[in-house]
Short mmCIF file of C-alpha atoms in Angstrom, two decimals:
data_model
loop_
_atom_site.label_atom_id
_atom_site.label_comp_id
_atom_site.label_asym_id
_atom_site.label_seq_id
_atom_site.Cartn_x
_atom_site.Cartn_y
_atom_site.Cartn_z
CA MET A 1 11.80 3.93 18.05
CA SER A 2 10.67 7.05 19.67
CA GLU A 3 12.59 9.29 21.03
CA ASP A 4 10.06 9.12 24.36
CA SER A 5 10.87 5.64 24.80
CA SER A 6 12.63 4.62 28.36
CA SER A 7 16.24 4.67 29.39
CA ASP A 8 16.23 1.37 29.39
CA SER A 9 15.24 1.33 25.17
CA ASP A 10 17.39 4.39 24.52
CA SER A 11 20.27 1.75 25.62
CA VAL A 12 19.50 -0.62 23.04
CA ASP A 13 21.36 -0.26 20.09
CA LYS A 14 19.20 -0.36 17.26
CA HIS A 15 20.93 -3.17 15.16
CA SER A 16 20.47 -5.16 17.90
CA GLN A 17 16.44 -4.84 17.44
CA GLU A 18 14.52 -7.05 15.46
CA TRP A 19 13.88 -4.59 12.23
CA PRO A 20 12.50 -4.93 9.99
CA ALA A 21 10.90 -8.46 10.48
CA SER A 22 12.33 -10.97 12.50
CA PHE A 23 16.40 -12.32 12.30
CA ASP A 24 14.87 -16.13 11.57
CA SER A 25 12.23 -14.58 9.31
CA LEU A 26 15.46 -12.60 7.26
CA ARG A 27 17.64 -15.26 7.23
CA SER A 28 15.15 -17.88 6.31
CA ALA A 29 14.06 -15.56 3.23
CA LYS A 30 17.97 -15.05 2.45
CA GLY A 31 18.34 -18.62 2.40
CA PHE A 32 15.17 -18.67 -0.15
CA LEU A 33 16.22 -16.43 -2.80
CA GLN A 34 20.04 -18.30 -2.40
CA ASP A 35 17.93 -21.57 -3.08
CA CYS A 36 16.19 -19.89 -6.02
CA ALA A 37 19.04 -18.65 -7.65
CA ARG A 38 21.97 -21.83 -7.06
CA SER A 39 18.83 -24.16 -9.11
CA SER A 40 17.96 -22.01 -11.74
CA LYS A 41 21.63 -22.10 -12.62
CA GLU A 42 21.98 -25.73 -12.00
CA GLN A 43 17.90 -27.90 -13.25
CA GLN A 44 17.41 -24.25 -14.61
CA THR A 45 14.12 -24.14 -12.99
CA LYS A 46 11.97 -20.92 -13.75
CA THR A 47 10.83 -18.45 -10.26
CA LEU A 48 7.67 -16.12 -10.74
CA LEU A 49 7.69 -12.97 -9.32
CA LEU A 50 4.14 -11.81 -7.78
CA PRO A 51 4.00 -7.87 -7.49
CA ASP A 52 1.57 -5.60 -6.31
CA LYS A 53 0.47 -3.01 -8.69
CA ASP A 54 1.55 -0.39 -6.79
CA ALA A 55 5.21 1.92 -6.84
CA ASP A 56 5.91 0.20 -3.49
CA GLY A 57 4.76 -3.41 -4.87
CA LEU A 58 6.77 -2.74 -7.98
CA SER A 59 9.80 -1.15 -6.50
CA ALA A 60 10.34 -4.29 -4.04
CA SER A 61 9.42 -7.15 -6.45
CA GLN A 62 12.26 -5.12 -9.12
CA ILE A 63 14.48 -4.87 -5.92
CA ILE A 64 14.14 -9.19 -5.13
CA TYR A 65 15.02 -9.19 -9.28
CA HIS A 66 17.57 -7.67 -9.45
CA ALA A 67 18.60 -9.48 -6.22
CA LEU A 68 17.88 -12.88 -8.22
CA VAL A 69 19.89 -12.03 -11.14
CA ALA A 70 22.73 -10.63 -9.06
CA LEU A 71 23.00 -14.41 -7.55
CA GLY A 72 23.29 -15.61 -10.92
CA HIS A 73 19.80 -16.38 -11.29
CA PRO A 74 19.49 -16.41 -15.55
CA PRO A 75 16.72 -13.79 -16.98
CA SER A 76 15.80 -15.86 -18.75
CA LEU A 77 14.13 -17.92 -16.16
CA ILE A 78 12.57 -15.25 -14.49
CA SER A 79 8.65 -14.20 -14.95
CA VAL A 80 6.44 -12.01 -13.53
CA HIS A 81 2.97 -12.04 -13.15
CA PHE A 82 -0.04 -9.42 -12.31
CA VAL A 83 -2.99 -9.81 -11.55
CA THR A 84 -6.00 -9.00 -13.41
CA LYS A 85 -8.11 -5.13 -12.39
CA GLY A 86 -9.55 -5.94 -8.95
CA SER A 87 -8.97 -9.14 -8.36
CA ASN A 88 -6.04 -10.75 -5.91
CA ILE A 89 -3.33 -14.12 -6.20
CA HIS A 90 -6.15 -15.84 -4.14
CA THR A 91 -8.59 -16.60 -6.00
CA ALA A 92 -9.24 -19.72 -7.94
CA ASN A 93 -9.20 -17.65 -11.89
CA GLU A 94 -5.52 -16.49 -10.85
CA ARG A 95 -3.87 -19.19 -8.79
CA THR A 96 -4.91 -21.03 -12.41
CA LYS A 97 -2.95 -18.38 -14.40
CA ILE A 98 0.63 -18.54 -11.69
CA ASN A 99 0.01 -22.75 -12.30
CA GLU A 100 0.28 -22.02 -15.73
CA HIS A 101 3.85 -21.01 -15.57
CA ASN A 102 5.11 -24.18 -14.49
CA ALA A 103 7.40 -21.65 -11.47
CA GLN A 104 9.35 -24.24 -9.23
CA PHE A 105 9.95 -20.64 -6.66
CA VAL A 106 7.02 -18.19 -6.53
CA ILE A 107 7.46 -14.99 -4.77
CA ALA A 108 4.59 -12.98 -3.48
CA VAL A 109 5.52 -9.25 -2.94
CA ASP A 110 3.21 -6.98 -0.96
CA GLN A 111 0.46 -8.02 -1.78
CA GLY A 112 -1.83 -8.98 1.83
CA SER A 113 -2.03 -11.96 3.26
CA ARG A 114 -4.44 -14.34 3.98
CA GLY A 115 -4.63 -17.89 4.79
CA GLY A 116 -5.60 -20.53 2.43
CA PRO A 117 -4.19 -23.05 0.30
CA PRO A 118 -0.53 -22.64 -1.30
CA LEU A 119 0.05 -19.70 -4.01
CA ALA A 120 0.86 -22.43 -6.18
CA ASP A 121 -0.66 -26.85 -7.78
CA GLY A 122 2.09 -28.86 -7.28
CA GLN A 123 5.00 -31.34 -5.65
CA ASN A 124 8.15 -29.36 -4.56
CA ILE A 125 7.22 -25.66 -5.07
CA ARG A 126 8.58 -23.63 -2.98
CA THR A 127 6.42 -19.50 -2.33
CA MET A 128 7.73 -17.22 -0.49
CA VAL A 129 5.47 -14.42 0.90
CA ILE A 130 7.27 -10.84 1.35
CA ASP A 131 4.51 -7.83 2.70
CA HIS A 132 3.86 -5.29 5.25
CA HIS A 133 -0.04 -6.11 5.72
CA TRP A 134 -0.85 -6.63 8.56
CA SER A 135 -2.73 -10.77 8.72
CA GLU A 136 -2.27 -13.40 11.08
CA GLN A 137 -2.44 -15.90 8.44
CA PHE A 138 -0.68 -16.67 5.22
CA PRO A 139 -0.96 -19.20 2.33
CA LYS A 140 -0.10 -22.70 3.52
CA ASP A 141 3.39 -23.85 3.72
CA ALA A 142 4.50 -20.74 2.53
CA LEU A 143 7.56 -19.07 3.88
CA VAL A 144 6.94 -15.59 5.33
CA LEU A 145 9.11 -12.47 5.28
CA SER A 146 6.58 -9.86 7.26
CA ALA A 147 7.18 -6.81 8.59
CA ALA A 148 3.57 -5.98 10.09
CA LYS A 149 4.23 -6.71 13.61
CA TYR A 150 7.86 -4.30 13.74
CA PRO A 151 7.64 -0.95 13.97
CA PRO A 152 8.24 1.37 12.66
CA VAL A 153 6.21 -0.44 9.69
CA ALA A 154 8.71 -1.17 6.78
CA THR A 155 7.27 -0.92 3.48
CA SER A 156 7.99 -4.03 0.97
CA SER A 157 10.57 -2.02 -0.65
CA ALA A 158 11.93 -1.37 2.12
CA LEU A 159 11.77 -4.50 3.31
CA ALA A 160 13.53 -5.85 -0.25
CA TYR A 161 15.88 -3.54 0.51
CA MET A 162 17.15 -4.75 3.79
CA LEU A 163 16.84 -8.66 2.63
CA CYS A 164 18.69 -8.02 -0.32
CA LYS A 165 21.72 -5.63 0.12
CA ASP A 166 24.42 -7.89 1.77
CA LEU A 167 23.56 -10.77 -0.45
CA PRO A 168 26.62 -11.50 -2.92
CA GLY A 169 26.73 -10.49 -5.97
CA VAL A 170 24.68 -7.11 -4.52
CA GLY A 171 27.43 -5.71 -4.53
CA ILE A 172 29.01 -5.86 -7.87
CA LEU A 173 26.27 -4.41 -8.99
CA LYS A 174 25.41 -1.66 -7.56
CA ALA A 175 29.20 -1.01 -8.52
CA LYS A 176 27.50 -1.24 -12.65
CA ARG A 177 23.98 0.66 -11.73
CA GLU A 178 24.19 3.31 -9.45
CA TYR A 179 21.62 3.22 -6.56
CA LEU A 180 19.41 0.49 -8.49
CA LEU A 181 18.36 -0.44 -5.41
CA GLU A 182 18.51 2.85 -3.05
CA ARG A 183 16.06 4.22 -5.92
CA LEU A 184 14.42 1.51 -5.67
CA CYS A 185 13.46 1.34 -2.05
CA ILE A 186 12.93 5.07 -2.13
CA ILE A 187 10.30 5.14 -5.18
CA GLY A 188 8.97 2.64 -3.24
CA THR A 189 8.40 4.33 0.07
CA ILE A 190 7.40 7.86 -0.93
CA GLY A 191 5.15 5.32 -3.34
CA ASP A 192 3.53 4.44 0.50
CA LEU A 193 3.98 6.59 3.00
CA GLY A 194 4.02 9.31 1.21
CA SER A 195 6.11 12.83 -0.32
CA THR A 196 7.65 14.19 2.75
CA SER A 197 8.34 10.25 4.01
CA GLN A 198 11.85 10.21 5.96
CA PHE A 199 13.96 8.00 6.66
CA GLU A 200 14.33 7.62 10.43
CA ASP A 201 15.05 5.66 13.68
CA LEU A 202 16.21 2.06 12.23
CA TRP A 203 15.17 3.05 8.80
CA PRO A 204 18.95 2.71 6.60
CA ARG A 205 18.75 6.52 5.92
CA GLU A 206 22.20 6.53 5.31
CA ASP A 207 22.53 4.38 2.66
CA MET A 208 19.47 6.74 0.92
CA LYS A 209 21.00 10.57 1.35
CA ALA A 210 23.67 10.14 -1.79
CA CYS A 211 20.89 8.73 -3.98
CA VAL A 212 18.31 11.65 -2.51
CA LYS A 213 21.64 14.08 -3.55
CA LYS A 214 22.30 12.15 -7.31
CA PHE A 215 18.42 11.88 -7.88
CA LYS A 216 16.24 14.70 -5.96
CA LYS A 217 13.54 14.13 -4.34
CA LYS A 218 11.47 16.00 -6.49
CA THR A 219 12.58 14.30 -9.28
CA LEU A 220 11.53 10.78 -7.41
CA HIS A 221 8.46 11.97 -6.16
CA ASP A 222 6.92 12.53 -9.35
CA VAL A 223 8.64 9.06 -10.21
CA VAL A 224 6.01 7.71 -8.16
CA SER A 225 3.06 9.81 -9.37
CA LEU A 226 4.05 8.22 -12.91
CA ILE A 227 4.79 4.83 -11.77
CA ASN A 228 1.28 4.43 -10.05
CA ALA A 229 -1.00 6.21 -13.03
CA PRO A 230 -1.61 3.23 -15.18
CA ARG A 231 -2.75 0.48 -12.85
CA ARG A 232 -5.10 3.77 -11.89
CA THR A 233 -6.91 4.42 -15.49
CA SER A 234 -9.80 1.76 -17.04
CA LYS A 235 -6.81 0.36 -19.11
CA TYR A 236 -5.09 -0.44 -15.72
CA ASP A 237 -1.71 -1.66 -17.87
CA VAL A 238 0.54 -2.54 -15.38
CA ASP A 239 3.39 -3.78 -17.51
CA SER A 240 4.16 -0.17 -18.54
CA ALA A 241 4.58 0.41 -15.43
CA TRP A 242 6.91 -2.36 -14.85
CA ASN A 243 8.66 -1.92 -17.75
CA ALA A 244 9.34 2.10 -17.63
CA LEU A 245 10.68 1.13 -14.00
CA MET A 246 13.13 -1.01 -15.14
CA ASN A 247 14.71 0.54 -18.51
CA SER A 248 14.75 4.08 -17.68
CA THR A 249 16.76 5.73 -14.92
CA PRO A 250 14.06 8.41 -12.96
CA GLU A 251 15.40 11.47 -15.07
CA GLU A 252 14.41 9.69 -18.46
CA ILE A 253 11.05 8.83 -17.28
CA VAL A 254 10.54 12.39 -15.29
CA LYS A 255 10.81 14.27 -18.61
CA ALA A 256 9.30 13.01 -21.72
CA SER A 257 10.56 13.44 -24.86
CA GLN A 258 9.44 12.47 -28.73
CA THR A 259 12.66 10.31 -28.22
CA SER A 260 11.34 8.14 -24.55
CA SER A 261 10.25 5.16 -24.69
CA SER A 262 6.61 4.08 -25.43
CA GLU A 263 6.14 2.64 -21.97
CA VAL A 264 7.71 5.65 -20.81
CA LYS A 265 5.10 7.80 -22.92
CA ARG A 266 2.24 5.47 -21.48
CA LEU A 267 2.98 6.98 -18.04
CA HIS A 268 2.12 10.52 -19.05
CA GLU A 269 -0.76 9.99 -21.27
CA ALA A 270 -2.07 7.91 -17.85
CA ARG A 271 -1.50 10.65 -15.33
CA ALA A 272 -3.06 12.60 -17.51
CA GLU A 273 -5.82 10.54 -18.06
CA ILE A 274 -6.47 10.32 -14.22
CA LYS A 275 -6.24 13.95 -13.45
CA VAL A 276 -8.71 14.45 -15.56
CA GLU A 277 -10.85 11.21 -14.23
CA ILE A 278 -10.25 12.68 -10.29
CA ALA A 279 -11.37 15.95 -11.73
CA LYS A 280 -14.72 14.57 -13.05
CA VAL A 281 -15.11 13.67 -9.27
CA SER A 282 -13.71 15.67 -6.90
CA ARG A 283 -16.95 17.96 -6.26
CA SER A 284 -18.61 14.80 -5.09
CA PRO A 285 -19.41 15.70 -1.14
CA PRO A 286 -19.35 13.95 2.62
CA LEU A 287 -21.72 12.20 4.81
CA PHE A 288 -21.12 11.38 7.53
CA SER A 289 -21.83 8.74 9.79
CA GLY A 290 -24.43 8.44 12.73
CA ASP A 291 -21.68 9.17 15.33
CA GLY A 292 -19.54 11.31 13.46
CA HIS A 293 -16.51 9.22 13.18
CA VAL A 294 -16.85 7.88 9.49
CA ALA A 295 -16.77 10.44 6.56
CA LEU A 296 -18.44 9.14 3.53
CA VAL A 297 -17.36 10.01 -0.33
CA ARG A 298 -19.53 9.02 -2.80
CA VAL A 299 -18.30 8.29 -6.86
CA THR A 300 -18.51 6.53 -9.77
CA SER A 301 -15.53 6.26 -12.00
CA GLY A 302 -14.06 3.28 -13.58
CA ALA A 303 -10.57 4.37 -12.59
CA GLN A 304 -9.21 3.77 -9.82
CA VAL A 305 -9.25 7.21 -7.75
CA HIS A 306 -10.43 6.11 -4.71
CA PRO A 307 -8.03 5.57 -2.91
CA VAL A 308 -6.60 9.10 -4.16
CA ILE A 309 -10.07 10.85 -3.14
CA ALA A 310 -10.16 9.08 0.22
CA THR A 311 -6.30 10.68 0.59
CA ARG A 312 -7.11 14.06 0.29
CA TRP A 313 -10.03 14.38 1.86
CA ALA A 314 -8.87 12.61 4.66
CA ASN A 315 -5.95 15.36 4.65
CA SER A 316 -8.61 18.40 4.28
CA LEU A 317 -11.80 17.68 6.43
CA LYS A 318 -11.47 18.39 10.29
CA SER A 319 -14.47 17.17 13.13
CA SER A 320 -13.56 16.71 16.56
CA LYS A 321 -15.29 13.14 16.41
CA LEU A 322 -14.08 12.57 12.98
CA ARG A 323 -11.40 9.01 13.04
CA PHE A 324 -11.63 7.82 9.12
CA VAL A 325 -12.84 9.05 5.35
CA MET A 326 -14.80 6.38 3.43
CA CYS A 327 -14.18 6.96 -0.32
CA ALA A 328 -16.63 4.59 -2.57
CA ASN A 329 -16.78 3.56 -6.18
CA ASP A 330 -19.63 1.51 -7.30
CA GLY A 331 -18.00 2.29 -11.13
CA TYR A 332 -14.55 0.24 -10.92
CA LEU A 333 -16.24 -2.72 -10.99
CA PRO A 334 -20.02 -4.32 -12.36
CA GLY A 335 -22.06 -4.74 -9.23
CA MET A 336 -18.95 -4.08 -6.78
CA SER A 337 -18.26 -1.66 -4.19
CA ASN A 338 -14.50 -0.78 -4.13
CA PHE A 339 -13.68 1.31 -0.69
CA SER A 340 -10.40 2.93 0.20
CA CYS A 341 -10.39 4.08 3.75
CA ARG A 342 -7.73 6.34 5.51
CA VAL A 343 -7.13 7.60 8.93
CA ALA A 344 -8.75 11.10 9.03
CA LYS A 345 -5.13 14.19 9.85
CA CYS A 346 -7.20 15.86 12.28
CA ALA A 347 -7.73 12.05 13.93
CA SER A 348 -4.33 11.78 13.96
CA GLN A 349 -3.05 14.98 15.30
CA LYS A 350 -5.25 14.38 18.38
CA PRO A 351 -3.29 14.45 21.57
CA GLN A 352 -2.79 11.19 23.36
CA ALA A 353 -2.95 10.63 27.13
CA THR A 354 0.17 7.73 26.70
CA ALA A 355 0.96 7.10 23.63
CA PRO A 356 4.78 8.86 22.54
CA LYS A 357 5.48 11.10 19.94
CA SER A 358 6.79 9.85 16.85
CA PRO A 359 9.73 11.46 15.02
CA ARG A 360 8.47 10.23 11.83
CA LYS A 361 6.09 12.80 9.65
CA THR A 362 4.80 11.55 6.87
CA LYS A 363 1.59 13.90 5.59
CA LEU A 364 0.86 14.38 1.63
CA ASP A 365 0.49 17.42 -0.79
CA ILE A 366 -3.12 18.24 -1.25
CA LYS A 367 -2.04 17.84 -5.12
CA ASP A 368 0.06 14.33 -4.80
CA THR A 369 -1.43 11.16 -6.19
CA ALA A 370 0.37 8.67 -4.40
CA ASP A 371 -2.23 7.61 -2.60
CA ASP A 372 -1.73 4.38 -0.56
CA THR A 373 0.02 6.93 1.93
CA PHE A 374 -0.46 5.09 5.75
CA ASN A 375 0.14 7.26 8.92
CA GLU A 376 3.25 5.63 10.80
CA ASP A 377 2.12 8.91 13.81
CA ASN A 378 -0.68 7.11 14.42
CA GLN A 379 -0.02 3.12 14.06
CA ASP A 380 0.15 3.52 18.32
CA ASP A 381 -2.65 5.77 18.71
CA GLU A 382 -6.51 4.48 18.86
CA VAL A 383 -7.58 4.71 15.78
CA ASN A 384 -7.52 1.03 13.45
CA ILE A 385 -9.13 1.14 10.44
CA ILE A 386 -9.65 -2.60 10.20
CA GLU A 387 -10.96 -2.93 13.94
CA SER A 388 -13.72 -0.50 13.51
CA LEU A 389 -14.67 -1.54 9.76
CA ILE A 390 -15.25 -5.14 11.47
CA LYS A 391 -17.64 -3.66 14.69
CA TYR A 392 -19.45 -2.11 12.39
CA ALA A 393 -20.20 -4.71 10.05
CA ALA A 394 -20.75 -7.10 13.15
CA ARG A 395 -24.01 -5.01 13.79
CA ASP A 396 -25.83 -6.51 11.36
CA PRO A 397 -26.09 -10.44 11.51
CA GLY A 398 -24.43 -12.52 8.53
CA LEU A 399 -22.71 -8.90 7.15
CA ARG A 400 -18.95 -9.84 7.98
CA GLU A 401 -19.91 -13.15 6.42
CA ALA A 402 -21.07 -12.10 3.52
CA MET A 403 -18.52 -9.40 2.28
CA GLY A 404 -15.94 -11.88 1.98
CA GLU A 405 -11.96 -11.93 2.26
CA ASP A 406 -11.82 -8.95 0.14
CA PHE A 407 -13.42 -6.59 2.80
CA ALA A 408 -11.60 -4.73 6.03
CA ARG A 409 -7.63 -5.27 3.77
CA GLY A 410 -4.50 -4.22 4.07
CA HIS A 411 -3.08 -1.33 6.73
CA LYS A 412 -4.56 -0.40 10.05
CA GLN A 413 -4.14 2.69 9.07
CA ALA A 414 -5.24 2.93 5.36
CA SER A 415 -7.25 -0.16 4.73
CA GLY A 416 -10.27 -1.27 2.11
CA GLY A 417 -12.03 -4.12 0.18
CA ILE A 418 -14.24 -4.74 -2.90
CA VAL A 419 -17.58 -5.79 -1.81
CA GLN A 420 -21.01 -6.22 -3.34
CA THR A 421 -22.92 -3.30 -3.71
CA GLU A 422 -25.68 -4.06 -1.98
CA TYR A 423 -23.44 -5.82 1.28
CA PHE A 424 -22.11 -2.18 1.18
CA GLU A 425 -25.21 -0.59 1.67
CA ARG A 426 -26.12 -2.52 4.21
CA LEU A 427 -22.56 -1.32 5.46
CA TRP A 428 -23.36 2.28 5.32
CA LYS A 429 -26.99 1.73 6.92
CA VAL A 430 -25.30 0.92 10.05
CA MET A 431 -22.77 3.50 10.33
CA LEU A 432 -25.65 5.93 9.23
CA GLU A 433 -27.94 4.42 12.83
CA SER A 434 -24.35 4.53 14.80
CA GLU A 435 -25.87 6.60 17.94
CA PRO A 436 -23.44 9.57 18.33
CA PRO A 437 -20.89 9.01 21.52
CA PRO A 438 -22.01 11.44 24.60
CA ASP A 439 -20.50 14.74 25.23
CA ALA A 440 -17.16 15.04 27.00
CA ASP A 441 -19.57 16.49 29.89
CA GLY A 442 -20.97 12.76 30.28
CA SER A 443 -24.01 14.02 28.93
CA PRO A 444 -26.36 12.24 26.27
CA ALA A 445 -25.56 13.54 22.26
CA ARG A 446 -28.05 15.76 20.70
CA LYS A 447 -29.98 13.23 18.81
CA ARG A 448 -28.80 12.81 15.00
CA ARG A 449 -31.32 14.05 12.51
CA LYS A 450 -33.13 10.96 10.18
CA ALA A 451 -30.88 9.75 7.74
CA ASP A 452 -32.61 11.14 4.91
CA GLU A 453 -32.38 14.63 6.10
CA THR A 454 -29.03 14.50 6.58
CA THR A 455 -26.80 17.42 5.22
CA PRO A 456 -23.96 16.33 3.58
CA GLN A 457 -20.53 18.11 3.78
CA LYS A 458 -20.82 21.80 1.69
CA ASN A 459 -17.17 21.86 0.98
CA THR A 460 -16.20 19.82 -1.84
CA LEU A 461 -12.62 18.38 -2.54
CA ASP A 462 -12.67 21.06 -5.73
CA SER A 463 -12.84 23.97 -3.41
CA TRP A 464 -10.34 22.63 -1.42
CA ILE A 465 -7.94 22.15 -4.17
CA LYS A 466 -8.13 26.02 -5.62
CA ARG A 467 -7.30 27.47 -2.01
CA ALA A 468 -4.09 24.98 -1.76
#
């Protein structure tokens, strides 16, 4: 809740508010986990976790994993499935792989939500979606625990923490492994909200203070950078990050040595690889849409560098008209353009006539590699990337439908997609041909130069890094 809210709102006890999701969905989700553990003990049923590949998804899933074990679920009956590079849990190929696990309980975590058939085929299979990405539709028959409509929107790891922290047996787990769930919550939250994210308002900050004091925020931040590294490489070995996070302390992850596990060593190798790859594409200058609202940076890389580049340019570019930055990568998947969009920092800092100032301060240092940051300060203002992308696409008849369900996914402030390159070029053509908005005095804006005469931004990301 904002510091500038009305007195009536201020008088409401924060613990009486529905957060991080509805009370009913939290209660149902707790029941799901307890049923899952009970069934595994009594009937040896299997459980399948479907984590997203980033620090938030991995951390949230491990919170769920540890809570299930604390409830008595045999670890041997819990399996984990990571989708292949560029895919998602809703594709036919992934559904086949999910079904091969023969799990009675399936839990998708931080995967983004959309409508469609059940996550797994078969009778009496129970499924649950734990997520914080914006969606009005969900897989058929799935129990849904979503934070998307309960601001300040929790990360999936914070959502999982609030779900599990009071479950039976979790207290014993905390005593055995100090701050285990808390550090996972912090790692996931830093991964999505940035290195200077703070637990404010309804967030469980009191639970986190001692954990941050013990492990130090810089150490936890470095863990995020390392955990995110393998899934960004062309090798895409997400399992290395999962195993390192599961079996190592934050200090062991950060301070690699000759005696470190192979997974920890791989994290450092992957981060070095990504730094080299980012340096290769950092010099690509942005182009601007006709209305000045979008800056496009094009890169060609087999690594997942496009979210990093989009975030960094969003933090550095300044323009009175700019709303968001889009980085498109035509080298990640053959014939496809993977693109990431981030709200421009200059847009989120514009004064709003009616939107209250949020107490949360989220930013990402220009040298950071936590790429999935979305700015909670901006969640009530006019910049909605998902809505903007859909509106641009609607100007080309049939384009929105042609791009399919992998277009304009994610958060309102941090969206993107995976579309065929020919469709992405049509989208950019629409953006290029969009008319500039009128000047402040209402007079028509100066006519935009032709697209082939447009001069790209002279500053490059590399020059911004050197200044930092």
